[in-house]
mmCIF file of C-alpha atoms in Angstrom:
data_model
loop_
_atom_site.group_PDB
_atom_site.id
_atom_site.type_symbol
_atom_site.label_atom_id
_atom_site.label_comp_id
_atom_site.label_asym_id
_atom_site.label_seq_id
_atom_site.Cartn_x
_atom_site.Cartn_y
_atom_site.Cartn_z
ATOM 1 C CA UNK A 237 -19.940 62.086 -28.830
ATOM 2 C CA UNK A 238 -18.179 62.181 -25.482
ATOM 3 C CA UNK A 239 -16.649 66.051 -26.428
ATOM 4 C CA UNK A 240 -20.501 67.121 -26.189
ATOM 5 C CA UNK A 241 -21.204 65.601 -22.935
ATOM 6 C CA UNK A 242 -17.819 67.419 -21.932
ATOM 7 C CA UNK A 243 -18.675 70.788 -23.274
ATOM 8 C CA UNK A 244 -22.206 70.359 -21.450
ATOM 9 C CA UNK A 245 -20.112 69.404 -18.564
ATOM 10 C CA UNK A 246 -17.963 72.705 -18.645
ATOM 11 C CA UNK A 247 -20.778 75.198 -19.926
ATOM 12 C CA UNK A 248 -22.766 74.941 -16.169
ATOM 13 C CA UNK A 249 -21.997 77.277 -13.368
ATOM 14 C CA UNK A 250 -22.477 74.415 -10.425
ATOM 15 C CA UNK A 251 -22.279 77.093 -7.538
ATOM 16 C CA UNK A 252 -25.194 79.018 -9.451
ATOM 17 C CA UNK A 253 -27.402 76.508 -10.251
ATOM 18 C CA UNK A 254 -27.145 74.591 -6.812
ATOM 19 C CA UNK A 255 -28.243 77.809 -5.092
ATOM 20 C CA UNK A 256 -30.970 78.398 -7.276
ATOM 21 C CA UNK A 257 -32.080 75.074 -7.640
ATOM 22 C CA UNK A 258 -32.132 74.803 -4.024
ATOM 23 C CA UNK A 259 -32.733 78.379 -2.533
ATOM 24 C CA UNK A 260 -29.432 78.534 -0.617
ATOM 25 C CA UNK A 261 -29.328 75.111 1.331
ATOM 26 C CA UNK A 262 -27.616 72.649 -1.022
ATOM 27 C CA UNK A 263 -24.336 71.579 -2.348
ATOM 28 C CA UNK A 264 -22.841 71.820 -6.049
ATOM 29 C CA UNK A 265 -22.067 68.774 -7.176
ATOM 30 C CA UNK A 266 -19.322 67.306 -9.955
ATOM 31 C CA UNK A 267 -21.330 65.124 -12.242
ATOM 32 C CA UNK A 268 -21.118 62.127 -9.706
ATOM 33 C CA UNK A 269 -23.953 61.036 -7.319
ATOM 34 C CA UNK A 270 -21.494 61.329 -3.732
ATOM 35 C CA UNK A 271 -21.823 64.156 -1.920
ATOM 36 C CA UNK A 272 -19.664 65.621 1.219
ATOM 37 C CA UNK A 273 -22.232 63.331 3.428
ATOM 38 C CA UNK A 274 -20.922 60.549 2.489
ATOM 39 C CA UNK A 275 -17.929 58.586 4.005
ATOM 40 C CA UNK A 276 -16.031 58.386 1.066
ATOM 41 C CA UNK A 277 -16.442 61.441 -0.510
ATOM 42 C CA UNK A 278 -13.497 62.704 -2.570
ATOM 43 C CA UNK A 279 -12.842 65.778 -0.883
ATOM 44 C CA UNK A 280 -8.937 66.160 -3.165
ATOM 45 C CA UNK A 281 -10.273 66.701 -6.611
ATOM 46 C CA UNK A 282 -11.731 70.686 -6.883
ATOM 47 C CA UNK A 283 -15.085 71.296 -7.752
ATOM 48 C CA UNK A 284 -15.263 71.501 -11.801
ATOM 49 C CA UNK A 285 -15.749 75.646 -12.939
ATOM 50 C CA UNK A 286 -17.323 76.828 -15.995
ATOM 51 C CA UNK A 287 -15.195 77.253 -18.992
ATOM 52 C CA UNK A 288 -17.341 78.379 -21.725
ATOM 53 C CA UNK A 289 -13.849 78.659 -23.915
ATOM 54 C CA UNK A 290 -12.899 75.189 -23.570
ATOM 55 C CA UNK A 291 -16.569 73.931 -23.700
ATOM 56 C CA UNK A 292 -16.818 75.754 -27.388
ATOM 57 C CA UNK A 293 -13.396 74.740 -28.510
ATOM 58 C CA UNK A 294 -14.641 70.568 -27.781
ATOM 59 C CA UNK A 295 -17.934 71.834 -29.476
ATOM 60 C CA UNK A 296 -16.418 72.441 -32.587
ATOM 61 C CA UNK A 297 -13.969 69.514 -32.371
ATOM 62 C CA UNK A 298 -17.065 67.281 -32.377
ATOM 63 C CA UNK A 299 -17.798 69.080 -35.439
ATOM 64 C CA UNK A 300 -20.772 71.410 -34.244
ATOM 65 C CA UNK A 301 -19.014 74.630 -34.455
ATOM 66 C CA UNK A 302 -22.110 76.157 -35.976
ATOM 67 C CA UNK A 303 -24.337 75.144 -32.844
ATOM 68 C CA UNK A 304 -26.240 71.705 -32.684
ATOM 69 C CA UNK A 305 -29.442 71.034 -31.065
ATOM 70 C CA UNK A 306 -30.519 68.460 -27.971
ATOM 71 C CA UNK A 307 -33.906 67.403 -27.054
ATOM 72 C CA UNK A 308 -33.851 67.488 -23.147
ATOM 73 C CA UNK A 309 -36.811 66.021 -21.343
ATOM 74 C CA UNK A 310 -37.729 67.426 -17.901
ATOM 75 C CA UNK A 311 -40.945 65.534 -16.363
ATOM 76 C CA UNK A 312 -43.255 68.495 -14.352
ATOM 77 C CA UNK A 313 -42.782 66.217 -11.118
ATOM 78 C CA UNK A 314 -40.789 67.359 -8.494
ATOM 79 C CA UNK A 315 -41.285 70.859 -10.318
ATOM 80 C CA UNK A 316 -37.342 71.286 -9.881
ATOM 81 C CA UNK A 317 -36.734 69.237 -13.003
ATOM 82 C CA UNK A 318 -37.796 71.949 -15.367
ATOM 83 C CA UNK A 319 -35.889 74.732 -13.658
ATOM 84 C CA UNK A 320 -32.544 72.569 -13.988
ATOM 85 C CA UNK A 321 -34.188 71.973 -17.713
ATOM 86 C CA UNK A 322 -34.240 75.965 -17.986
ATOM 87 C CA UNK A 323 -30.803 76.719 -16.357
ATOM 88 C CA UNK A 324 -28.948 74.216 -18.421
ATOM 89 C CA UNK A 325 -30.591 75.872 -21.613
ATOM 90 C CA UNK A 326 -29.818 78.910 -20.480
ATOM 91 C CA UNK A 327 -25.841 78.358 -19.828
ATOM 92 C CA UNK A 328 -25.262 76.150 -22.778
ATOM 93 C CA UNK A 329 -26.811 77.995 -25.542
ATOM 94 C CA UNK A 330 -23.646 80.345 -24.708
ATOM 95 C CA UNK A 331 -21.824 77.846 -26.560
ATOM 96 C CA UNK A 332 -24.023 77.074 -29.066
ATOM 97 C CA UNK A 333 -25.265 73.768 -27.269
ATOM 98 C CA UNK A 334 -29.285 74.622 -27.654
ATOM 99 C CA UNK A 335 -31.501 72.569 -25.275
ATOM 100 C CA UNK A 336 -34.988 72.251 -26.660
ATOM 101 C CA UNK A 337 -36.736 71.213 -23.733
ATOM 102 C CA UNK A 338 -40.008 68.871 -23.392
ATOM 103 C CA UNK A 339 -41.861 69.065 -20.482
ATOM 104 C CA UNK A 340 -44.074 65.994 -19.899
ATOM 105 C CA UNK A 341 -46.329 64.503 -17.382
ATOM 106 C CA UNK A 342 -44.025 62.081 -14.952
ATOM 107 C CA UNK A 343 -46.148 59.585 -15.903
ATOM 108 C CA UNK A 344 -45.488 59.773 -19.387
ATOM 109 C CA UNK A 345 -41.792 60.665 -18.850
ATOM 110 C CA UNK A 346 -41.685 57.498 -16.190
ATOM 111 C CA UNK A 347 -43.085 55.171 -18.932
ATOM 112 C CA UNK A 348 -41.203 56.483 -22.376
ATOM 113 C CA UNK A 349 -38.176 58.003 -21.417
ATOM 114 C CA UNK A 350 -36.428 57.184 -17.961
ATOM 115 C CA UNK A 351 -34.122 54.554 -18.031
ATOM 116 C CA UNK A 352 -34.838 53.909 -21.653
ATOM 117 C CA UNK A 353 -31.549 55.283 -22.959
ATOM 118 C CA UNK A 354 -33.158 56.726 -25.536
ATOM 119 C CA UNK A 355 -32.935 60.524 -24.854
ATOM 120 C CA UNK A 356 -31.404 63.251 -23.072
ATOM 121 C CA UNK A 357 -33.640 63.967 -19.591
ATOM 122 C CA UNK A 358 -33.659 65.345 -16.596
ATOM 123 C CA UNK A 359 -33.323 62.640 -13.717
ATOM 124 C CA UNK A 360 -34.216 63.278 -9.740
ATOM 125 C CA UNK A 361 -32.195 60.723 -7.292
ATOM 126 C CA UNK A 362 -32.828 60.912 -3.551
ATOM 127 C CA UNK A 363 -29.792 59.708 -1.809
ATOM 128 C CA UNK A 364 -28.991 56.461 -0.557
ATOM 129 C CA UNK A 365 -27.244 55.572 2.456
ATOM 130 C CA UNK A 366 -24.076 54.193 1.618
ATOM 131 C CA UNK A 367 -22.197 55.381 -1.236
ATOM 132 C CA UNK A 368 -21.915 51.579 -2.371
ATOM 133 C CA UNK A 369 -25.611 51.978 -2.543
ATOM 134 C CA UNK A 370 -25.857 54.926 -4.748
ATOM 135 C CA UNK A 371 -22.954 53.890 -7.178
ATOM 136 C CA UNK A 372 -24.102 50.588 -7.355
ATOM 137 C CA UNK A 373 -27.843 51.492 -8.637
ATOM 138 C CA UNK A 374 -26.784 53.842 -10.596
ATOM 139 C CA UNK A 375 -23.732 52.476 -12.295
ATOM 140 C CA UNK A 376 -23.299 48.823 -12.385
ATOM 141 C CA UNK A 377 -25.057 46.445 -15.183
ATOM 142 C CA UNK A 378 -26.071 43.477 -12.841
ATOM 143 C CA UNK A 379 -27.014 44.785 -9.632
ATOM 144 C CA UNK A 380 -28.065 48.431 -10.416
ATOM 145 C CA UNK A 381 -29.613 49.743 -13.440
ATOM 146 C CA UNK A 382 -26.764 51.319 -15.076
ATOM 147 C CA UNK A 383 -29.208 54.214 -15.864
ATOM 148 C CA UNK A 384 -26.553 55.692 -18.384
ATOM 149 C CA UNK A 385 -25.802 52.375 -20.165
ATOM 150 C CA UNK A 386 -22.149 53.095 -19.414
ATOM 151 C CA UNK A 387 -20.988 50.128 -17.264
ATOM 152 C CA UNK A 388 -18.165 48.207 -18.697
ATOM 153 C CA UNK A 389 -16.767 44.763 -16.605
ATOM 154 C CA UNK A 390 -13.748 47.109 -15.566
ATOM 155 C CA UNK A 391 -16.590 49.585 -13.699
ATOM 156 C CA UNK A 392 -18.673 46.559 -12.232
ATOM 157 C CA UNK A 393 -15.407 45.525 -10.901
ATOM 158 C CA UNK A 394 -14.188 48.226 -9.460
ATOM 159 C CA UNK A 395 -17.743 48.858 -7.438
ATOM 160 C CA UNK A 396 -17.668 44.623 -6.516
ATOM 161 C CA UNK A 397 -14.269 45.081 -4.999
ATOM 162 C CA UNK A 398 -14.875 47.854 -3.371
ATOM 163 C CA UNK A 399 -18.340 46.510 -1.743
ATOM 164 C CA UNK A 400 -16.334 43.546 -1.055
ATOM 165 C CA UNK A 401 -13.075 44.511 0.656
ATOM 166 C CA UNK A 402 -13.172 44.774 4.327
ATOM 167 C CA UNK A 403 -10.355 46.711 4.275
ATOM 168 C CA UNK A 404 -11.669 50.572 5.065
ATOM 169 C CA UNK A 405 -8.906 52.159 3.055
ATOM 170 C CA UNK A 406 -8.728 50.245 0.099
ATOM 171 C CA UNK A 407 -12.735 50.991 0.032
ATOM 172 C CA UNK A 408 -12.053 54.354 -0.123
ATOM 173 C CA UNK A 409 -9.054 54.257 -2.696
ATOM 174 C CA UNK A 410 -11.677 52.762 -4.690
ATOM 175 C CA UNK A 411 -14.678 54.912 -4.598
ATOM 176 C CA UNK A 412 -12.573 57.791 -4.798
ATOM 177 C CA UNK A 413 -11.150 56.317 -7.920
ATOM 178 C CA UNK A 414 -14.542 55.806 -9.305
ATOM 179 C CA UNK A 415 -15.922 59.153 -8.330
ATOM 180 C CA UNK A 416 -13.334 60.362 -10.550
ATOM 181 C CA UNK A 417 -13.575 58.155 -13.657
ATOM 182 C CA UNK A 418 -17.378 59.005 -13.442
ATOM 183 C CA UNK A 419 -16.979 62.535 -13.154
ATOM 184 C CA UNK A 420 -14.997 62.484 -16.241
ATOM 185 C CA UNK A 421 -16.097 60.110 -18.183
ATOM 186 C CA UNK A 422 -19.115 58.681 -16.688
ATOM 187 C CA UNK A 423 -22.744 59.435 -18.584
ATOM 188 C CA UNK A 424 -24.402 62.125 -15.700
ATOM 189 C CA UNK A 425 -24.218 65.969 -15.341
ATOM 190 C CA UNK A 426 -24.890 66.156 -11.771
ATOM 191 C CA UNK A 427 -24.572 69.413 -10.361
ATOM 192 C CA UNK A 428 -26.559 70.179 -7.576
ATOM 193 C CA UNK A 429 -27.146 67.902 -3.948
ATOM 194 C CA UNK A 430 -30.095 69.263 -1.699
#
């Protein structure tokens, strides 16, 4: 239910989890994989802040009002994974949104559950250099992955126009458009660059 992934979405405290995830020298991030470092980064749209209010009210409206419990899968390698597995527990069981984490081997985790849409985990992305790159691996259905099985022909076209366009601006009208459907809609809690 999207009102879950929203609730998750406004139960994290991005400022605090970046700096602890990253001792002081990264970024929060707004559940989208383009950072300030990039050329097209939207720099208009504020930085999402913890509601835990509004994140209970679409808890209950998805009918879990009483609580409802998520498997979470952090793999132990880089050992970051399982504090961002810990921290996320930790905010959203404020709202009744209990993680119940599973560490694993990133072997195990790297065969079973990445990229297997098949659970809630824990993912680790290095960037990329271009943020055609990065969007494009992570969200189209023919030339990336589409990781969170989310890609519809409207997304894959949006990402094959902008790649395509030679025109600077309307490359950035574009990814700025899609940094913002896929912060609100898209299938990623991203909250932290370092």
């Amino acid at each position: 239910d999207p009102r879950v992934r929203d609730a998750a979405r406004l139960c994290l405290d991005r400022r605090q989890m970046a700096a602890a995830l990253t001792e002081g020298t990264g970024s929060p991030a707004d559940d989208h994989p383009i950072s300030e470092a990039y050329q097209f980064f939207d720099n208009k749209t504020p930085l999402r802040k913890q509601n835990l209010e509004e994140a209970a009210r679409l808890l209950k409206e998805a009918g879990h009002g009483d609580g409802v419990e998520v498997e979470l899968v952090a793999a132990n390698n880089p050992a970051a994974r399982e504090r961002v597995a810990v921290l996320a527990q930790a905010m959203a069981s404020q709202i009744g949104l209990n993680f119940k984490v599973e560490q694993m081997d990133n072997a195990r985790y790297g065969s079973t559950i990445w990229n297997k849409g098949v659970k809630c985990y824990v993912g680790n992305y290095g960037t990329r250099p271009t943020a055609d790159a990065i969007l494009t691996k992570l969200y189209h259905s023919e030339l990336g992955i589409d990781e969170g099985r989310w890609a519809t022909p409207e997304t894959n076209r949006m990402l094959d126009e902008a790649r395509a366009t030679t025109d600077r601006e309307k490359r950035g009208r574009l990814y700025v458009e899609f940094q913002r459907l896929s912060r609100d809609q898209g299938p990623f809690l991203i909250f932290a660059f370092h």
